[in-house]
PDB file of C-alpha atoms in Angstrom:
ATOM      1  CA  UNK A 327     105.882 115.966 108.874  1.00 39.00           C
ATOM      2  CA  UNK A 328     108.174 113.254 110.267  1.00 40.00           C
ATOM      3  CA  UNK A 329     107.884 110.228 108.027  1.00 42.00           C
ATOM      4  CA  UNK A 330     109.531 107.890 110.497  1.00 44.00           C
ATOM      5  CA  UNK A 331     106.570 108.412 112.850  1.00 45.00           C
ATOM      6  CA  UNK A 332     103.897 107.886 110.193  1.00 44.00           C
ATOM      7  CA  UNK A 333     104.244 104.399 108.685  1.00 43.00           C
ATOM      8  CA  UNK A 334     101.568 104.888 106.002  1.00 39.00           C
ATOM      9  CA  UNK A 335     103.150 108.107 104.799  1.00 41.00           C
ATOM     10  CA  UNK A 336     106.584 106.529 104.864  1.00 43.00           C
ATOM     11  CA  UNK A 337     105.330 103.546 102.903  1.00 43.00           C
ATOM     12  CA  UNK A 338     103.622 105.765 100.352  1.00 40.00           C
ATOM     13  CA  UNK A 339     106.730 107.889  99.977  1.00 43.00           C
ATOM     14  CA  UNK A 340     108.810 104.770  99.628  1.00 44.00           C
ATOM     15  CA  UNK A 341     106.643 103.407  96.873  1.00 42.00           C
ATOM     16  CA  UNK A 342     106.451 106.792  95.231  1.00 42.00           C
ATOM     17  CA  UNK A 343     110.178 106.850  95.228  1.00 41.00           C
ATOM     18  CA  UNK A 344     109.970 103.821  93.019  1.00 36.00           C
ATOM     19  CA  UNK A 345     113.077 102.587  94.419  1.00 35.00           C
ATOM     20  CA  UNK A 346     112.186 100.457  97.293  1.00 34.00           C
ATOM     21  CA  UNK A 347     111.595  96.892  97.067  1.00 33.00           C
ATOM     22  CA  UNK A 348     110.890  95.648 100.542  1.00 30.00           C
ATOM     23  CA  UNK A 349     110.054  92.273 101.793  1.00 29.00           C
ATOM     24  CA  UNK A 350     108.174  90.652  98.948  1.00 29.00           C
ATOM     25  CA  UNK A 351     111.132  88.416  98.759  1.00 30.00           C
ATOM     26  CA  UNK A 352     110.925  86.058 101.638  1.00 31.00           C
ATOM     27  CA  UNK A 353     114.222  85.985 103.392  1.00 30.00           C
ATOM     28  CA  UNK A 354     115.720  82.594 103.121  1.00 30.00           C
ATOM     29  CA  UNK A 355     116.917  80.633 106.088  1.00 31.00           C
ATOM     30  CA  UNK A 356     119.385  78.938 103.792  1.00 32.00           C
ATOM     31  CA  UNK A 357     122.683  80.000 105.212  1.00 32.00           C
ATOM     32  CA  UNK A 358     125.661  78.592 103.434  1.00 34.00           C
ATOM     33  CA  UNK A 359     127.246  75.900 105.546  1.00 37.00           C
ATOM     34  CA  UNK A 360     130.499  76.737 107.209  1.00 40.00           C
ATOM     35  CA  UNK A 361     131.522  73.102 106.949  1.00 43.00           C
ATOM     36  CA  UNK A 362     134.906  71.949 105.837  1.00 40.00           C
ATOM     37  CA  UNK A 363     137.382  74.736 105.126  1.00 41.00           C
ATOM     38  CA  UNK A 364     138.897  74.866 101.656  1.00 40.00           C
ATOM     39  CA  UNK A 365     141.964  72.661 101.218  1.00 43.00           C
ATOM     40  CA  UNK A 366     144.375  75.561 101.037  1.00 40.00           C
ATOM     41  CA  UNK A 367     143.835  79.257 100.485  1.00 38.00           C
ATOM     42  CA  UNK A 368     144.209  79.572  96.766  1.00 40.00           C
ATOM     43  CA  UNK A 369     145.870  82.745  95.526  1.00 39.00           C
ATOM     44  CA  UNK A 370     142.745  84.593  94.476  1.00 41.00           C
ATOM     45  CA  UNK A 371     141.148  87.947  95.061  1.00 44.00           C
ATOM     46  CA  UNK A 372     138.160  86.397  96.784  1.00 44.00           C
ATOM     47  CA  UNK A 373     138.152  85.409 100.423  1.00 47.00           C
ATOM     48  CA  UNK A 374     137.146  81.901 101.417  1.00 46.00           C
ATOM     49  CA  UNK A 375     133.632  81.827  99.988  1.00 43.00           C
ATOM     50  CA  UNK A 376     130.657  79.538 100.387  1.00 44.00           C
ATOM     51  CA  UNK A 377     130.239  76.784  97.825  1.00 47.00           C
ATOM     52  CA  UNK A 378     129.556  77.993  94.293  1.00 54.00           C
ATOM     53  CA  UNK A 379     125.878  77.076  94.473  1.00 68.00           C
ATOM     54  CA  UNK A 380     125.392  79.501  97.367  1.00 82.00           C
ATOM     55  CA  UNK A 381     127.309  82.515  96.091  1.00 89.00           C
ATOM     56  CA  UNK A 382     128.704  84.123  92.962  1.00 93.00           C
ATOM     57  CA  UNK A 383     132.326  83.474  92.021  1.00 92.00           C
ATOM     58  CA  UNK A 384     133.396  86.817  93.530  1.00 96.00           C
ATOM     59  CA  UNK A 385     131.012  87.623  96.402  1.00 96.00           C
ATOM     60  CA  UNK A 386     132.800  90.859  97.377  1.00 96.00           C
ATOM     61  CA  UNK A 387     132.537  92.259  93.845  1.00 97.00           C
ATOM     62  CA  UNK A 388     128.901  91.144  93.574  1.00 97.00           C
ATOM     63  CA  UNK A 389     128.034  92.786  96.901  1.00 97.00           C
ATOM     64  CA  UNK A 390     129.683  96.041  95.805  1.00 98.00           C
ATOM     65  CA  UNK A 391     127.752  95.973  92.518  1.00 98.00           C
ATOM     66  CA  UNK A 392     124.480  95.311  94.348  1.00 98.00           C
ATOM     67  CA  UNK A 393     125.063  98.320  96.633  1.00 97.00           C
ATOM     68  CA  UNK A 394     125.939 100.540  93.688  1.00 97.00           C
ATOM     69  CA  UNK A 395     122.979  99.431  91.576  1.00 98.00           C
ATOM     70  CA  UNK A 396     120.463  99.781  94.417  1.00 97.00           C
ATOM     71  CA  UNK A 397     121.772 103.290  95.082  1.00 96.00           C
ATOM     72  CA  UNK A 398     121.307 104.082  91.377  1.00 96.00           C
ATOM     73  CA  UNK A 399     117.804 102.655  91.293  1.00 95.00           C
ATOM     74  CA  UNK A 400     116.740 104.733  94.287  1.00 93.00           C
ATOM     75  CA  UNK A 401     118.646 107.860  93.280  1.00 93.00           C
ATOM     76  CA  UNK A 402     116.131 110.589  92.425  1.00 90.00           C
ATOM     77  CA  UNK A 403     118.691 112.154  90.077  1.00 91.00           C
ATOM     78  CA  UNK A 404     119.252 108.946  88.083  1.00 94.00           C
ATOM     79  CA  UNK A 405     117.566 108.860  84.685  1.00 93.00           C
ATOM     80  CA  UNK A 406     114.789 106.434  83.853  1.00 94.00           C
ATOM     81  CA  UNK A 407     117.206 104.717  81.447  1.00 96.00           C
ATOM     82  CA  UNK A 408     119.750 104.234  84.260  1.00 97.00           C
ATOM     83  CA  UNK A 409     117.049 102.790  86.524  1.00 96.00           C
ATOM     84  CA  UNK A 410     115.795 100.470  83.782  1.00 96.00           C
ATOM     85  CA  UNK A 411     119.332  99.044  83.471  1.00 97.00           C
ATOM     86  CA  UNK A 412     119.484  98.083  87.161  1.00 98.00           C
ATOM     87  CA  UNK A 413     115.929  96.703  87.563  1.00 97.00           C
ATOM     88  CA  UNK A 414     115.115  93.104  86.693  1.00 97.00           C
ATOM     89  CA  UNK A 415     113.152  93.135  83.431  1.00 95.00           C
ATOM     90  CA  UNK A 416     113.531  96.913  83.535  1.00 95.00           C
ATOM     91  CA  UNK A 417     112.290  97.542  80.012  1.00 94.00           C
ATOM     92  CA  UNK A 418     108.891  96.086  80.880  1.00 93.00           C
ATOM     93  CA  UNK A 419     108.750  98.316  83.990  1.00 92.00           C
ATOM     94  CA  UNK A 420     109.741 101.558  82.239  1.00 92.00           C
ATOM     95  CA  UNK A 421     106.261 103.120  82.469  1.00 89.00           C
ATOM     96  CA  UNK A 422     106.087 102.516  86.228  1.00 86.00           C
ATOM     97  CA  UNK A 423     109.615 103.848  86.756  1.00 87.00           C
ATOM     98  CA  UNK A 424     108.809 106.987  84.755  1.00 85.00           C
ATOM     99  CA  UNK A 425     105.604 107.616  86.716  1.00 79.00           C
ATOM    100  CA  UNK A 426     107.409 107.430  90.042  1.00 74.00           C
ATOM    101  CA  UNK A 427     110.190 109.635  88.741  1.00 72.00           C
ATOM    102  CA  UNK A 428     107.683 112.441  88.296  1.00 72.00           C
ATOM    103  CA  UNK A 429     106.442 112.249  91.901  1.00 73.00           C
ATOM    104  CA  UNK A 430     107.709 115.068  94.168  1.00 74.00           C
ATOM    105  CA  UNK A 431     108.331 112.580  97.009  1.00 72.00           C
ATOM    106  CA  UNK A 432     110.733 110.675  94.781  1.00 74.00           C
ATOM    107  CA  UNK A 433     113.105 113.652  94.829  1.00 78.00           C
ATOM    108  CA  UNK A 434     113.500 113.186  98.596  1.00 85.00           C
ATOM    109  CA  UNK A 435     114.033 109.421  98.639  1.00 88.00           C
ATOM    110  CA  UNK A 436     117.048 107.172  98.434  1.00 92.00           C
ATOM    111  CA  UNK A 437     118.183 103.783  99.687  1.00 94.00           C
ATOM    112  CA  UNK A 438     121.278 102.407 101.340  1.00 95.00           C
ATOM    113  CA  UNK A 439     122.095  98.694 101.281  1.00 97.00           C
ATOM    114  CA  UNK A 440     123.132  97.516 104.737  1.00 97.00           C
ATOM    115  CA  UNK A 441     123.492  93.759 104.187  1.00 98.00           C
ATOM    116  CA  UNK A 442     123.618  91.208 101.382  1.00 98.00           C
ATOM    117  CA  UNK A 443     123.213  87.454 101.840  1.00 97.00           C
ATOM    118  CA  UNK A 444     123.608  85.299  98.756  1.00 97.00           C
ATOM    119  CA  UNK A 445     121.053  82.523  98.406  1.00 97.00           C
ATOM    120  CA  UNK A 446     122.545  81.234  95.154  1.00 96.00           C
ATOM    121  CA  UNK A 447     125.062  82.286  92.532  1.00 96.00           C
ATOM    122  CA  UNK A 448     122.341  84.441  90.921  1.00 97.00           C
ATOM    123  CA  UNK A 449     120.152  85.636  93.811  1.00 97.00           C
ATOM    124  CA  UNK A 450     120.655  87.539  97.045  1.00 98.00           C
ATOM    125  CA  UNK A 451     118.561  88.751  99.952  1.00 98.00           C
ATOM    126  CA  UNK A 452     119.183  92.460 100.480  1.00 98.00           C
ATOM    127  CA  UNK A 453     118.599  94.482 103.634  1.00 98.00           C
ATOM    128  CA  UNK A 454     118.404  98.219 103.047  1.00 97.00           C
ATOM    129  CA  UNK A 455     117.241 101.431 104.610  1.00 96.00           C
ATOM    130  CA  UNK A 456     114.737 103.467 102.639  1.00 92.00           C
ATOM    131  CA  UNK A 457     115.579 107.089 103.302  1.00 92.00           C
ATOM    132  CA  UNK A 458     113.403 110.150 102.850  1.00 91.00           C
ATOM    133  CA  UNK A 459     115.229 113.429 103.160  1.00 89.00           C
ATOM    134  CA  UNK A 460     118.304 111.466 104.295  1.00 88.00           C
ATOM    135  CA  UNK A 461     116.483 110.008 107.299  1.00 92.00           C
ATOM    136  CA  UNK A 462     115.327 106.385 107.581  1.00 92.00           C
ATOM    137  CA  UNK A 463     111.643 106.058 106.690  1.00 91.00           C
ATOM    138  CA  UNK A 464     111.701 102.264 106.380  1.00 91.00           C
ATOM    139  CA  UNK A 465     114.845 100.962 108.075  1.00 95.00           C
ATOM    140  CA  UNK A 466     115.910  97.345 107.695  1.00 96.00           C
ATOM    141  CA  UNK A 467     113.665  96.769 104.687  1.00 95.00           C
ATOM    142  CA  UNK A 468     114.014  93.456 102.884  1.00 96.00           C
ATOM    143  CA  UNK A 469     114.292  92.895  99.185  1.00 97.00           C
ATOM    144  CA  UNK A 470     116.108  90.766  96.668  1.00 98.00           C
ATOM    145  CA  UNK A 471     118.651  91.207  93.960  1.00 98.00           C
ATOM    146  CA  UNK A 472     119.010  88.983  90.903  1.00 98.00           C
ATOM    147  CA  UNK A 473     121.858  88.474  88.474  1.00 98.00           C
ATOM    148  CA  UNK A 474     120.401  89.092  85.005  1.00 97.00           C
ATOM    149  CA  UNK A 475     122.297  89.806  81.795  1.00 95.00           C
ATOM    150  CA  UNK A 476     125.597  89.862  83.726  1.00 96.00           C
ATOM    151  CA  UNK A 477     124.302  92.624  86.055  1.00 98.00           C
ATOM    152  CA  UNK A 478     123.135  92.437  89.689  1.00 98.00           C
ATOM    153  CA  UNK A 479     119.700  94.086  89.592  1.00 98.00           C
ATOM    154  CA  UNK A 480     116.946  95.094  91.990  1.00 97.00           C
ATOM    155  CA  UNK A 481     114.273  92.419  91.656  1.00 97.00           C
ATOM    156  CA  UNK A 482     110.819  93.153  90.301  1.00 94.00           C
ATOM    157  CA  UNK A 483     109.449  91.369  93.405  1.00 94.00           C
ATOM    158  CA  UNK A 484     111.014  94.083  95.538  1.00 93.00           C
ATOM    159  CA  UNK A 485     109.568  96.911  93.477  1.00 90.00           C
ATOM    160  CA  UNK A 486     106.123  95.350  93.350  1.00 88.00           C
ATOM    161  CA  UNK A 487     106.167  94.769  97.114  1.00 87.00           C
ATOM    162  CA  UNK A 488     106.829  98.485  97.617  1.00 82.00           C
ATOM    163  CA  UNK A 489     104.038  99.391  95.252  1.00 80.00           C
ATOM    164  CA  UNK A 490     101.700  97.070  97.142  1.00 81.00           C
ATOM    165  CA  UNK A 491     102.887  98.507 100.469  1.00 77.00           C
ATOM    166  CA  UNK A 492     101.866 101.937  99.208  1.00 71.00           C
ATOM    167  CA  UNK A 493      98.276 100.764  98.999  1.00 69.00           C
ATOM    168  CA  UNK A 494      98.139 100.368  95.231  1.00 66.00           C
ATOM    169  CA  UNK A 495      96.545  97.034  94.449  1.00 63.00           C
ATOM    170  CA  UNK A 496      98.464  96.657  91.230  1.00 70.00           C
ATOM    171  CA  UNK A 497     100.765  98.432  88.888  1.00 75.00           C
ATOM    172  CA  UNK A 498     101.804  97.766  85.312  1.00 75.00           C
ATOM    173  CA  UNK A 499     104.279  94.893  85.325  1.00 76.00           C
ATOM    174  CA  UNK A 500     103.521  93.738  88.876  1.00 80.00           C
TER     175      UNK A 500
END
């Protein structure tokens, strides 16, 4: 069965993977202005960044953490505890995460972040590919990441959107 050719199956597998959080987060058109350049490049480890309100203090480090945490959340070998740590309000979603972890399709799924656009210092729009068996099942999926408890996490909106995409009307915590 080729999941890329069967959208319903791909969506179900994605939701079963419990690690996809597509498009429930409306992508923002708020692009940080490229207005006036900074007065002088200050000696810092961050490149010229958008104003603080539109990005975290260290956007490169935040983007790397987002990629790492999304990979963990969608990693079929990651423990439920590890997934709880990288999901917004993860403790309240533990039962849902555990249920998906027991699904055989979850063992074939993963995700790869392909783009991050910060919408504030604590939120980002994330583009990712949902992979099943290493092949894109839902390429260019949209989700969000939130900065909670000093950690960039997969948003609950993203997870719940995937659950809804699978055809499940509701799930605990959504």
